[in-house]
Coordinates of C-alpha atoms and ligand atoms in Angstrom, one line a residue:
M101 CA -143.0 94.2 29.7
A102 CA -144.5 97.1 31.5
R103 CA -142.2 99.1 33.6
I104 CA -142.9 99.2 37.4
K105 CA -141.6 101.8 39.8
V106 CA -139.0 101.1 42.4
K107 CA -141.5 101.7 45.2
A108 CA -143.8 99.0 43.8
A109 CA -140.8 96.6 43.2
L110 CA -139.8 96.9 46.8
E111 CA -143.3 96.0 47.8
S112 CA -143.5 93.0 45.5
K113 CA -143.0 89.3 46.2
P114 CA -140.0 87.3 45.0
G115 CA -140.3 85.3 41.8
E116 CA -141.6 87.9 39.4
E117 CA -139.6 89.2 36.4
I118 CA -139.8 93.0 36.2
L119 CA -138.7 96.0 34.2
V120 CA -137.4 99.0 36.1
K121 CA -135.9 102.3 35.0
G122 CA -134.0 104.8 37.0
W123 CA -130.7 106.5 37.8
V124 CA -127.6 104.8 39.3
R125 CA -126.9 106.0 42.8
A126 CA -123.9 103.7 43.3
F127 CA -122.3 100.6 41.6
R128 CA -120.4 98.8 44.3
S129 CA -117.8 96.1 43.6
K130 CA -119.0 95.9 40.0
R131 CA -121.8 93.8 41.4
F132 CA -124.5 95.9 43.2
I133 CA -126.3 98.7 41.5
A134 CA -128.3 101.0 43.8
L135 CA -131.1 102.2 41.6
N136 CA -133.4 105.1 42.4
D137 CA -136.3 106.4 40.2
G138 CA -137.6 109.0 42.6
S139 CA -140.8 107.1 43.5
C140 CA -139.5 106.7 47.0
L141 CA -136.5 107.3 49.2
A142 CA -135.2 103.7 49.1
N143 CA -133.0 102.4 46.3
L144 CA -133.6 99.0 44.7
Q145 CA -130.6 96.8 44.8
V146 CA -129.8 95.2 41.5
V147 CA -127.3 92.3 41.6
V148 CA -125.1 92.0 38.5
D149 CA -123.2 88.9 37.5
F150 CA -120.5 90.7 35.7
E151 CA -119.4 87.7 33.7
S152 CA -122.8 87.6 31.9
F153 CA -122.5 91.2 30.7
D154 CA -120.2 93.0 28.3
E155 CA -117.5 94.9 30.1
A156 CA -117.9 98.0 27.9
L157 CA -121.6 98.1 28.9
L158 CA -120.9 97.8 32.6
K159 CA -118.4 100.7 32.4
K160 CA -121.2 102.9 31.4
V161 CA -123.3 101.9 34.4
A162 CA -121.7 104.8 36.4
I163 CA -123.1 107.1 39.0
G164 CA -125.8 109.4 37.6
A165 CA -126.4 107.3 34.5
A166 CA -130.0 106.5 33.5
V167 CA -130.6 102.7 33.0
S168 CA -133.3 100.3 32.1
I169 CA -133.1 96.9 33.7
V170 CA -135.0 93.7 33.3
G171 CA -134.5 91.3 36.2
K172 CA -135.9 88.7 38.6
L173 CA -137.1 89.7 42.0
V174 CA -135.4 87.5 44.6
E175 CA -135.2 87.5 48.4
S176 CA -132.2 89.5 49.3
Q177 CA -129.1 87.8 50.7
G178 CA -127.7 90.9 52.1
K179 CA -128.7 93.2 55.0
G180 CA -130.6 96.4 54.5
Q181 CA -133.3 95.2 52.1
S182 CA -135.6 92.3 51.9
I183 CA -135.9 92.1 48.2
E184 CA -133.5 92.7 45.3
V185 CA -133.3 92.1 41.6
E186 CA -131.0 89.8 39.7
A187 CA -130.2 91.5 36.4
I188 CA -131.1 89.8 33.2
E189 CA -130.8 92.7 30.7
I190 CA -129.2 96.1 31.3
E191 CA -129.6 99.0 28.9
V192 CA -127.9 102.3 29.5
L193 CA -130.3 105.0 28.4
G194 CA -128.2 108.1 29.2
E195 CA -124.6 108.1 30.3
A196 CA -123.1 110.4 32.9
D197 CA -119.4 111.2 32.5
P198 CA -117.6 110.2 35.7
E199 CA -115.2 113.1 35.5
E200 CA -118.1 115.6 35.2
I201 CA -120.0 113.9 38.0
Q202 CA -116.9 114.5 40.2
K203 CA -117.5 118.2 39.9
T204 CA -121.1 118.0 40.9
I205 CA -123.2 117.2 44.0
L206 CA -124.1 113.9 42.4
Q207 CA -120.9 112.3 43.6
P208 CA -121.8 110.1 46.6
K209 CA -120.5 112.2 49.4
K210 CA -121.9 114.5 52.0
H211 CA -122.4 118.1 50.7
S212 CA -123.3 121.3 52.4
L213 CA -126.7 122.7 51.8
E214 CA -125.0 125.8 50.4
L215 CA -123.3 123.8 47.7
L216 CA -126.5 122.0 47.0
R217 CA -128.2 125.3 46.5
E218 CA -125.7 126.4 43.9
Q219 CA -126.5 123.3 41.9
A220 CA -130.2 123.4 42.6
H221 CA -130.9 122.0 39.1
L222 CA -129.3 118.8 40.2
R223 CA -130.3 118.6 43.8
F224 CA -133.5 116.7 43.1
R225 CA -131.3 113.6 42.7
T226 CA -130.2 113.7 46.3
N227 CA -131.9 111.8 49.1
T228 CA -132.5 115.0 51.1
F229 CA -134.2 116.9 48.3
G230 CA -136.1 113.8 47.0
A231 CA -137.6 113.6 50.5
V232 CA -138.3 117.3 50.7
F233 CA -140.1 117.5 47.4
R234 CA -142.1 114.3 47.9
I235 CA -143.3 115.8 51.2
R236 CA -144.0 119.2 49.4
H237 CA -146.2 117.3 46.9
A238 CA -148.0 115.4 49.7
M239 CA -148.8 118.7 51.5
A240 CA -150.2 120.3 48.3
Y241 CA -152.4 117.2 47.9
A242 CA -153.5 117.3 51.5
I243 CA -154.4 121.0 51.3
H244 CA -156.8 120.3 48.4
K245 CA -158.2 117.2 50.2
Y246 CA -158.8 119.1 53.4
F247 CA -160.7 121.9 51.7
N248 CA -162.6 119.6 49.4
D249 CA -163.7 117.4 52.4
N250 CA -164.8 120.5 54.3
G251 CA -166.9 122.1 51.5
F252 CA -164.5 124.7 50.2
F253 CA -164.2 125.5 46.5
Y254 CA -160.8 126.1 44.9
L255 CA -160.9 129.5 43.3
H256 CA -158.2 130.5 40.9
S257 CA -157.2 134.1 41.7
P258 CA -155.4 136.0 39.0
I259 CA -151.6 136.3 38.9
L260 CA -151.7 139.5 36.8
T261 CA -153.5 142.3 38.7
A262 CA -153.9 146.0 38.9
S263 CA -154.3 146.1 42.7
D264 CA -152.0 145.9 45.6
A265 CA -154.0 143.8 48.0
E266 CA -151.7 144.3 50.9
G267 CA -151.1 147.9 50.3
A268 CA -147.4 147.4 51.0
G269 CA -146.2 148.5 47.6
E270 CA -143.8 145.5 47.2
M271 CA -144.8 144.6 43.7
F272 CA -143.2 143.3 40.5
R273 CA -144.4 145.2 37.5
A274 CA -145.7 143.3 34.5
S275 CA -145.4 145.4 31.3
T276 CA -145.0 145.0 27.6
L277 CA -143.9 148.6 27.1
D278 CA -140.5 149.1 25.5
S279 CA -138.3 149.4 28.5
Q280 CA -135.6 151.4 26.6
N281 CA -138.1 153.9 25.2
P282 CA -141.4 153.9 26.9
P283 CA -144.3 156.2 26.0
T284 CA -144.4 159.2 28.4
T285 CA -147.2 161.4 29.7
E286 CA -147.2 165.2 29.4
Q287 CA -145.8 165.2 33.0
G288 CA -142.9 163.1 31.8
G289 CA -143.8 159.8 33.6
V290 CA -144.3 156.5 31.9
D291 CA -147.7 156.4 30.1
F292 CA -149.2 153.1 31.3
S293 CA -152.4 153.9 29.4
E294 CA -150.4 152.6 26.4
D295 CA -149.4 149.4 28.2
F296 CA -151.0 146.0 27.5
F297 CA -153.8 146.4 30.0
G298 CA -154.1 150.2 29.7
K299 CA -153.0 150.7 33.3
E300 CA -150.1 149.8 35.6
T301 CA -150.2 146.1 36.2
N302 CA -148.2 143.9 38.5
L303 CA -147.8 140.3 39.7
T304 CA -150.2 139.6 42.6
V305 CA -149.0 139.8 46.2
S306 CA -152.1 138.0 47.4
G307 CA -155.3 136.5 46.0
Q308 CA -157.4 137.5 49.1
L309 CA -159.4 140.4 47.6
E310 CA -160.6 138.1 44.8
A311 CA -161.2 135.3 47.2
E312 CA -163.5 137.6 49.2
L313 CA -165.6 138.1 46.1
G314 CA -165.8 134.3 45.6
A315 CA -166.7 133.7 49.3
M316 CA -169.5 136.2 49.1
A317 CA -171.2 133.9 46.6
L318 CA -169.8 130.4 47.0
G319 CA -169.7 130.6 50.8
Q320 CA -166.3 129.0 51.4
V321 CA -163.4 129.2 48.9
Y322 CA -159.6 129.0 48.9
T323 CA -156.9 130.1 46.6
F324 CA -153.6 128.2 46.2
G325 CA -151.1 129.8 43.9
P326 CA -147.9 131.7 43.5
T327 CA -147.5 135.1 45.0
F328 CA -144.8 137.7 44.4
R329 CA -143.2 140.2 46.7
A330 CA -140.4 142.5 45.8
E331 CA -139.4 142.9 49.4
N332 CA -135.6 143.1 49.5
S333 CA -135.3 140.9 52.5
N334 CA -132.6 138.3 52.1
T335 CA -133.6 136.1 55.1
S336 CA -134.0 132.3 55.5
R337 CA -137.8 132.8 55.6
H338 CA -138.5 135.1 52.6
L339 CA -138.9 134.4 48.9
A340 CA -139.7 136.8 46.2
E341 CA -141.9 134.1 44.7
F342 CA -143.8 131.9 47.1
W343 CA -147.0 129.9 47.2
M344 CA -149.8 130.9 49.4
I345 CA -153.1 129.2 50.4
E346 CA -155.9 131.7 51.2
P347 CA -159.2 130.3 52.5
E348 CA -162.1 132.8 52.9
I349 CA -165.2 132.0 54.8
A350 CA -168.5 133.9 54.6
F351 CA -170.4 134.3 57.9
G352 CA -167.3 133.6 59.8
D353 CA -165.6 135.8 62.5
L354 CA -162.1 136.0 63.9
N355 CA -162.8 133.0 66.2
D356 CA -163.9 130.8 63.3
D357 CA -160.8 132.0 61.5
M358 CA -158.5 130.9 64.3
D359 CA -160.3 127.6 64.7
L360 CA -159.9 126.9 61.0
S361 CA -156.2 127.8 61.0
E362 CA -155.5 125.5 63.9
D363 CA -157.5 122.6 62.6
F364 CA -156.0 123.0 59.1
L365 CA -152.4 123.0 60.3
K366 CA -152.9 120.1 62.6
Y367 CA -154.5 118.1 59.8
L368 CA -151.6 118.8 57.4
I369 CA -149.0 117.9 59.9
R370 CA -150.8 114.7 60.8
Y371 CA -151.1 113.9 57.1
A372 CA -147.3 114.3 56.7
L373 CA -146.7 112.0 59.7
D374 CA -149.1 109.4 58.4
N375 CA -148.3 109.5 54.7
C376 CA -144.7 110.6 54.3
K377 CA -143.2 108.3 57.0
E378 CA -140.1 107.2 55.2
D379 CA -139.2 110.7 54.1
V380 CA -139.9 112.3 57.4
E381 CA -137.9 109.7 59.3
F382 CA -135.0 110.2 56.9
L383 CA -135.0 114.0 57.5
D384 CA -135.4 113.5 61.2
A385 CA -132.3 111.3 61.3
R386 CA -130.5 113.7 59.1
E387 CA -131.3 116.6 61.5
Q388 CA -130.2 114.6 64.5
K389 CA -126.8 113.9 62.8
E390 CA -126.4 117.6 62.1
D391 CA -127.4 118.5 65.6
A392 CA -124.8 116.1 67.1
Q393 CA -122.1 118.3 65.6
K394 CA -123.5 121.5 67.0
P395 CA -123.0 123.1 70.4
T396 CA -125.8 122.0 72.8
A397 CA -127.4 125.4 72.9
E398 CA -128.0 125.3 69.1
R399 CA -129.5 121.8 69.0
N400 CA -133.2 121.2 68.6
E401 CA -134.8 120.4 71.9
L402 CA -137.2 118.0 70.2
S403 CA -136.6 116.0 67.1
L404 CA -138.5 116.7 63.9
M405 CA -141.1 114.0 64.5
E406 CA -141.5 115.0 68.2
R407 CA -142.1 118.6 67.1
M408 CA -144.7 117.5 64.6
E409 CA -146.4 115.2 67.1
F410 CA -146.3 117.9 69.7
V411 CA -148.1 120.5 67.5
V412 CA -150.8 118.0 66.6
A413 CA -151.4 116.9 70.2
N414 CA -151.6 120.3 71.9
D415 CA -153.9 123.4 71.7
F416 CA -152.3 126.5 70.2
Q417 CA -151.9 129.3 72.8
R418 CA -154.2 132.2 71.9
I419 CA -153.3 135.6 73.3
S420 CA -154.1 139.2 72.4
Y421 CA -151.4 141.5 71.1
T422 CA -151.8 143.5 74.3
E423 CA -151.1 140.5 76.4
A424 CA -148.1 139.6 74.2
I425 CA -146.6 143.0 74.8
R426 CA -147.2 142.7 78.5
I427 CA -145.4 139.3 78.6
L428 CA -142.5 140.7 76.6
E429 CA -142.2 143.7 78.8
N430 CA -142.0 141.4 81.8
S431 CA -139.5 139.0 80.2
K432 CA -135.9 138.4 81.2
P433 CA -134.4 139.3 77.8
Y434 CA -136.4 142.6 77.8
K435 CA -135.2 143.5 81.3
K436 CA -131.6 142.5 80.5
K437 CA -131.8 144.6 77.3
K438 CA -131.2 141.6 75.1
F439 CA -133.8 142.4 72.5
K440 CA -132.5 144.5 69.6
F441 CA -135.9 145.9 68.7
P442 CA -138.1 148.1 71.0
V443 CA -141.1 146.6 72.8
S444 CA -144.1 148.9 73.5
W445 CA -147.8 148.9 72.7
G446 CA -148.1 149.8 69.0
V447 CA -144.8 148.3 67.6
D448 CA -144.8 145.6 65.0
L449 CA -143.4 142.4 66.7
A450 CA -139.9 141.5 65.5
S451 CA -139.0 138.0 64.9
E452 CA -136.9 137.9 68.1
H453 CA -140.1 138.8 70.1
E454 CA -142.2 136.2 68.3
R455 CA -139.5 133.5 68.9
F456 CA -139.3 134.4 72.5
L457 CA -143.1 133.9 72.9
V458 CA -143.2 130.7 71.0
E459 CA -139.9 129.0 71.8
K460 CA -139.2 130.2 75.3
H461 CA -142.3 131.4 77.0
F462 CA -145.2 129.2 75.8
K463 CA -143.1 126.4 74.1
K464 CA -145.9 125.8 71.6
P465 CA -147.6 127.4 68.6
V466 CA -149.1 130.8 69.5
I467 CA -151.9 132.7 67.9
I468 CA -151.7 136.5 68.5
F469 CA -154.9 138.4 67.8
D470 CA -156.3 142.0 68.0
Y471 CA -153.3 143.9 66.7
P472 CA -153.0 147.7 66.6
K473 CA -154.8 148.9 63.5
E474 CA -151.9 151.0 62.3
I475 CA -149.6 148.1 61.7
K476 CA -152.0 145.9 59.8
S477 CA -153.7 146.0 56.4
F478 CA -156.6 148.3 55.5
Y479 CA -159.1 145.5 54.9
M480 CA -159.1 144.2 58.5
R481 CA -162.1 144.8 60.7
N482 CA -162.0 147.6 63.3
N483 CA -162.7 146.4 66.8
D484 CA -165.0 148.4 69.1
D485 CA -162.0 149.7 71.2
G486 CA -161.1 152.0 68.4
K487 CA -157.5 151.0 68.6
T488 CA -157.2 147.4 67.3
V489 CA -158.3 145.3 64.4
A490 CA -159.6 141.7 64.3
A491 CA -156.3 140.3 62.9
M492 CA -154.5 137.1 63.9
D493 CA -151.0 135.7 63.2
V494 CA -150.1 132.0 63.9
L495 CA -146.6 131.7 65.1
F496 CA -144.6 128.4 64.9
P497 CA -141.5 127.3 66.6
G498 CA -138.4 127.7 64.4
I499 CA -140.5 129.4 61.7
G500 CA -142.1 132.5 63.1
E501 CA -145.2 133.7 61.3
I502 CA -146.7 130.8 59.3
I503 CA -150.2 132.2 58.9
G504 CA -151.6 135.8 58.8
G505 CA -155.3 136.4 58.7
S506 CA -158.2 138.5 59.9
Q507 CA -161.9 139.1 60.0
R508 CA -162.6 141.6 57.1
E509 CA -164.1 145.0 57.4
E510 CA -167.5 144.3 55.9
R511 CA -169.1 147.7 56.7
L512 CA -168.9 150.0 53.8
T513 CA -168.5 153.3 55.7
E514 CA -165.8 151.9 57.9
L515 CA -163.9 150.3 55.0
K516 CA -164.0 153.6 53.0
Q517 CA -162.7 155.5 56.0
K518 CA -159.9 152.9 56.4
M519 CA -158.9 153.2 52.8
K520 CA -158.7 157.0 53.3
D521 CA -156.5 156.5 56.3
F522 CA -154.2 154.2 54.4
N523 CA -154.1 156.4 51.3
I524 CA -155.7 153.7 49.2
E525 CA -157.7 155.1 46.3
E526 CA -161.2 153.9 45.9
E527 CA -161.1 154.1 42.1
G528 CA -159.1 150.9 41.5
L529 CA -161.0 148.9 44.1
W530 CA -164.6 149.7 43.1
W531 CA -165.2 146.1 42.4
Y532 CA -164.0 145.2 46.0
L533 CA -166.2 147.9 47.6
D534 CA -169.2 146.6 45.6
T535 CA -169.2 143.4 47.8
R536 CA -170.0 145.7 50.7
K537 CA -173.0 147.2 48.8
F538 CA -174.8 144.0 47.6
G539 CA -175.5 141.8 50.6
T540 CA -172.4 142.4 52.7
A541 CA -171.8 139.9 55.5
P542 CA -169.2 139.2 58.1
H543 CA -166.4 137.1 56.7
A544 CA -162.8 136.1 57.5
G545 CA -159.8 134.4 56.1
F546 CA -156.1 133.8 56.3
G547 CA -153.0 133.2 54.2
L548 CA -150.7 130.2 54.9
G549 CA -147.2 130.5 53.5
F550 CA -146.8 127.1 51.7
E551 CA -143.0 127.0 52.0
R552 CA -143.1 127.9 55.7
L553 CA -145.4 124.9 56.2
V554 CA -143.0 122.7 54.2
M555 CA -140.1 124.0 56.3
F556 CA -141.9 122.9 59.5
V557 CA -142.7 119.3 58.3
S558 CA -139.3 118.7 56.7
G559 CA -137.1 120.4 59.3
M560 CA -135.3 122.4 56.7
T561 CA -134.2 125.7 58.1
N562 CA -133.7 127.8 54.9
I563 CA -136.8 128.5 52.8
R564 CA -134.7 128.2 49.7
D565 CA -134.4 124.4 50.4
V566 CA -138.1 123.7 50.2
I567 CA -139.0 125.3 46.8
P568 CA -137.9 123.7 43.6
F569 CA -136.5 126.9 42.1
P570 CA -136.0 129.6 44.7
R571 CA -136.3 133.3 43.6
T572 CA -134.6 135.7 46.0
P573 CA -132.8 139.0 45.4
K574 CA -130.2 138.6 42.7
N575 CA -131.1 135.0 42.2
V576 CA -133.1 133.8 39.2
E577 CA -130.5 131.6 37.4
F578 CA -132.6 128.4 37.0
Ligands
4AD91 O1 -149.3 137.9 56.4 P1 -149.5 138.0 54.9 O2 -148.8 139.1 54.2 O3 -151.0 137.9 54.6 C1 -151.7 138.1 53.4 O4 -151.1 138.2 52.3 C2 -153.1 138.1 53.5 N1 -153.7 138.6 52.2 C3 -153.6 136.7 53.8 C4 -155.1 136.6 54.0 O5 -155.6 137.0 55.0 N2 -155.7 136.0 53.0 O6 -148.9 136.6 54.2 C5 -149.5 135.4 54.6 C6 -148.4 134.3 54.9 C7 -147.4 134.7 56.0 O7 -147.9 134.4 57.2 C8 -146.2 133.9 55.6 O8 -146.4 132.5 56.0 C9 -146.3 133.9 54.1 O9 -147.6 134.2 53.7 N3 -145.4 134.9 53.5 C10 -144.2 134.6 52.9 N4 -143.6 133.4 52.7 C11 -142.4 133.4 52.0 N5 -141.8 134.5 51.5 C12 -142.4 135.7 51.7 N6 -141.8 136.8 51.2 C13 -143.6 135.8 52.4 N7 -144.5 136.8 52.8 C14 -145.5 136.2 53.4
MG92 MG1 -148.4 138.8 57.9

């Protein structure tokens, strides 16, 4: 008999005999097995007539055990499910020691997310993380679908690279040199000419520069891959290894870029609402339960699903950086000296400022554009005012910056000047500069932090809880 998934079993009609395999979530009163195989949030109830089975066998049907069950689908007598399975054959494929289970998060009891994070290799088996990772999958699928349906090509940008695309110097080195005893140059530094690639190499911080090359031939491309940043920020929104989606559009300007970012985000959130209903509803209810135990001021004003519906239904607020500063300077928290970080034209906005604009002032997603050129990357296009660049950040409630993008400096002379200003050597980026020599054209793009998107559609508030194996400072155990 061919095995069917729990999801399919729950959608089947009574009468059929089926084979299901999964893990035991609970075994109540020696009679009801709650079986989960990961295909959906819901468990399949298996009813066991204990007199027809060997006692020693049933003892092994403990929480966490992997089992294979042949049974008959019948209409459920009990509440909570419409269909259940009457067990005919039970085979235990892998036992789980009840005493060991007691020490883990697999015991059926409510655990803190902190504890779940310590046992992250087991957390996939919990309802919460099952839901989060099914949603994460659906978002990855929807991203490819969106771009495919809109004429973009998936371009695989390299993970090993010799360039620092963001010019921020937060890179992990990739080397095969003997770390104990590396070859040295006459000046005494490490001699990277002897390294695998013959020059200093690192893990990529962004696939953008390569995506620009692709866009200047294929028209519209996107990258979707892991990116690495050795920024030592232990926050709930930063990872050392995260996934980024970077579309790049030839012949597009900053307005096209903002339009694309808004349409794209709305599409993805709509997709989650339409296709991950059971999981989103579960996480919504979970958040409401958690909120009920918090002081009113810390509770979410809107529920998870209300927040998602709201973003889909309303236009994002678009304001220039200059306007944003003006709003902040006229705000109550500024006048009452409640902001920790300074506000004046030219500063990088701190997360407290971004949150004020999004959560208190506009109460909706905000796109800030035209930032001071000094605080943004070298590749962003100079505006005619001589002070700002055609950059944009999309800010989301509860998340902060979810997207960062810009129109690119397509004029060779200007780009070379900017590289000089930012102390970026032309030598290593000759291939990038070449795009400005052979049929250069206006183009724009952005980067969406995949985990920040998953945070928004799952309601999880720590970025470690939306990636299967989080990498953060001092944390690479499993
Ligand atoms: O704003 P960033 O640094 O932009 C770029 O890397 C550009 N090359 C994108 C482009 O124009 N093609 O990063 C883009 C997004 C951020 O808005 C944020 O969502 C996410 O990537 N991000 C991180 N997510 C998790 N952990 C980190 N350490 C992140 N750093 C950036
Ligand atoms: Mg940014």
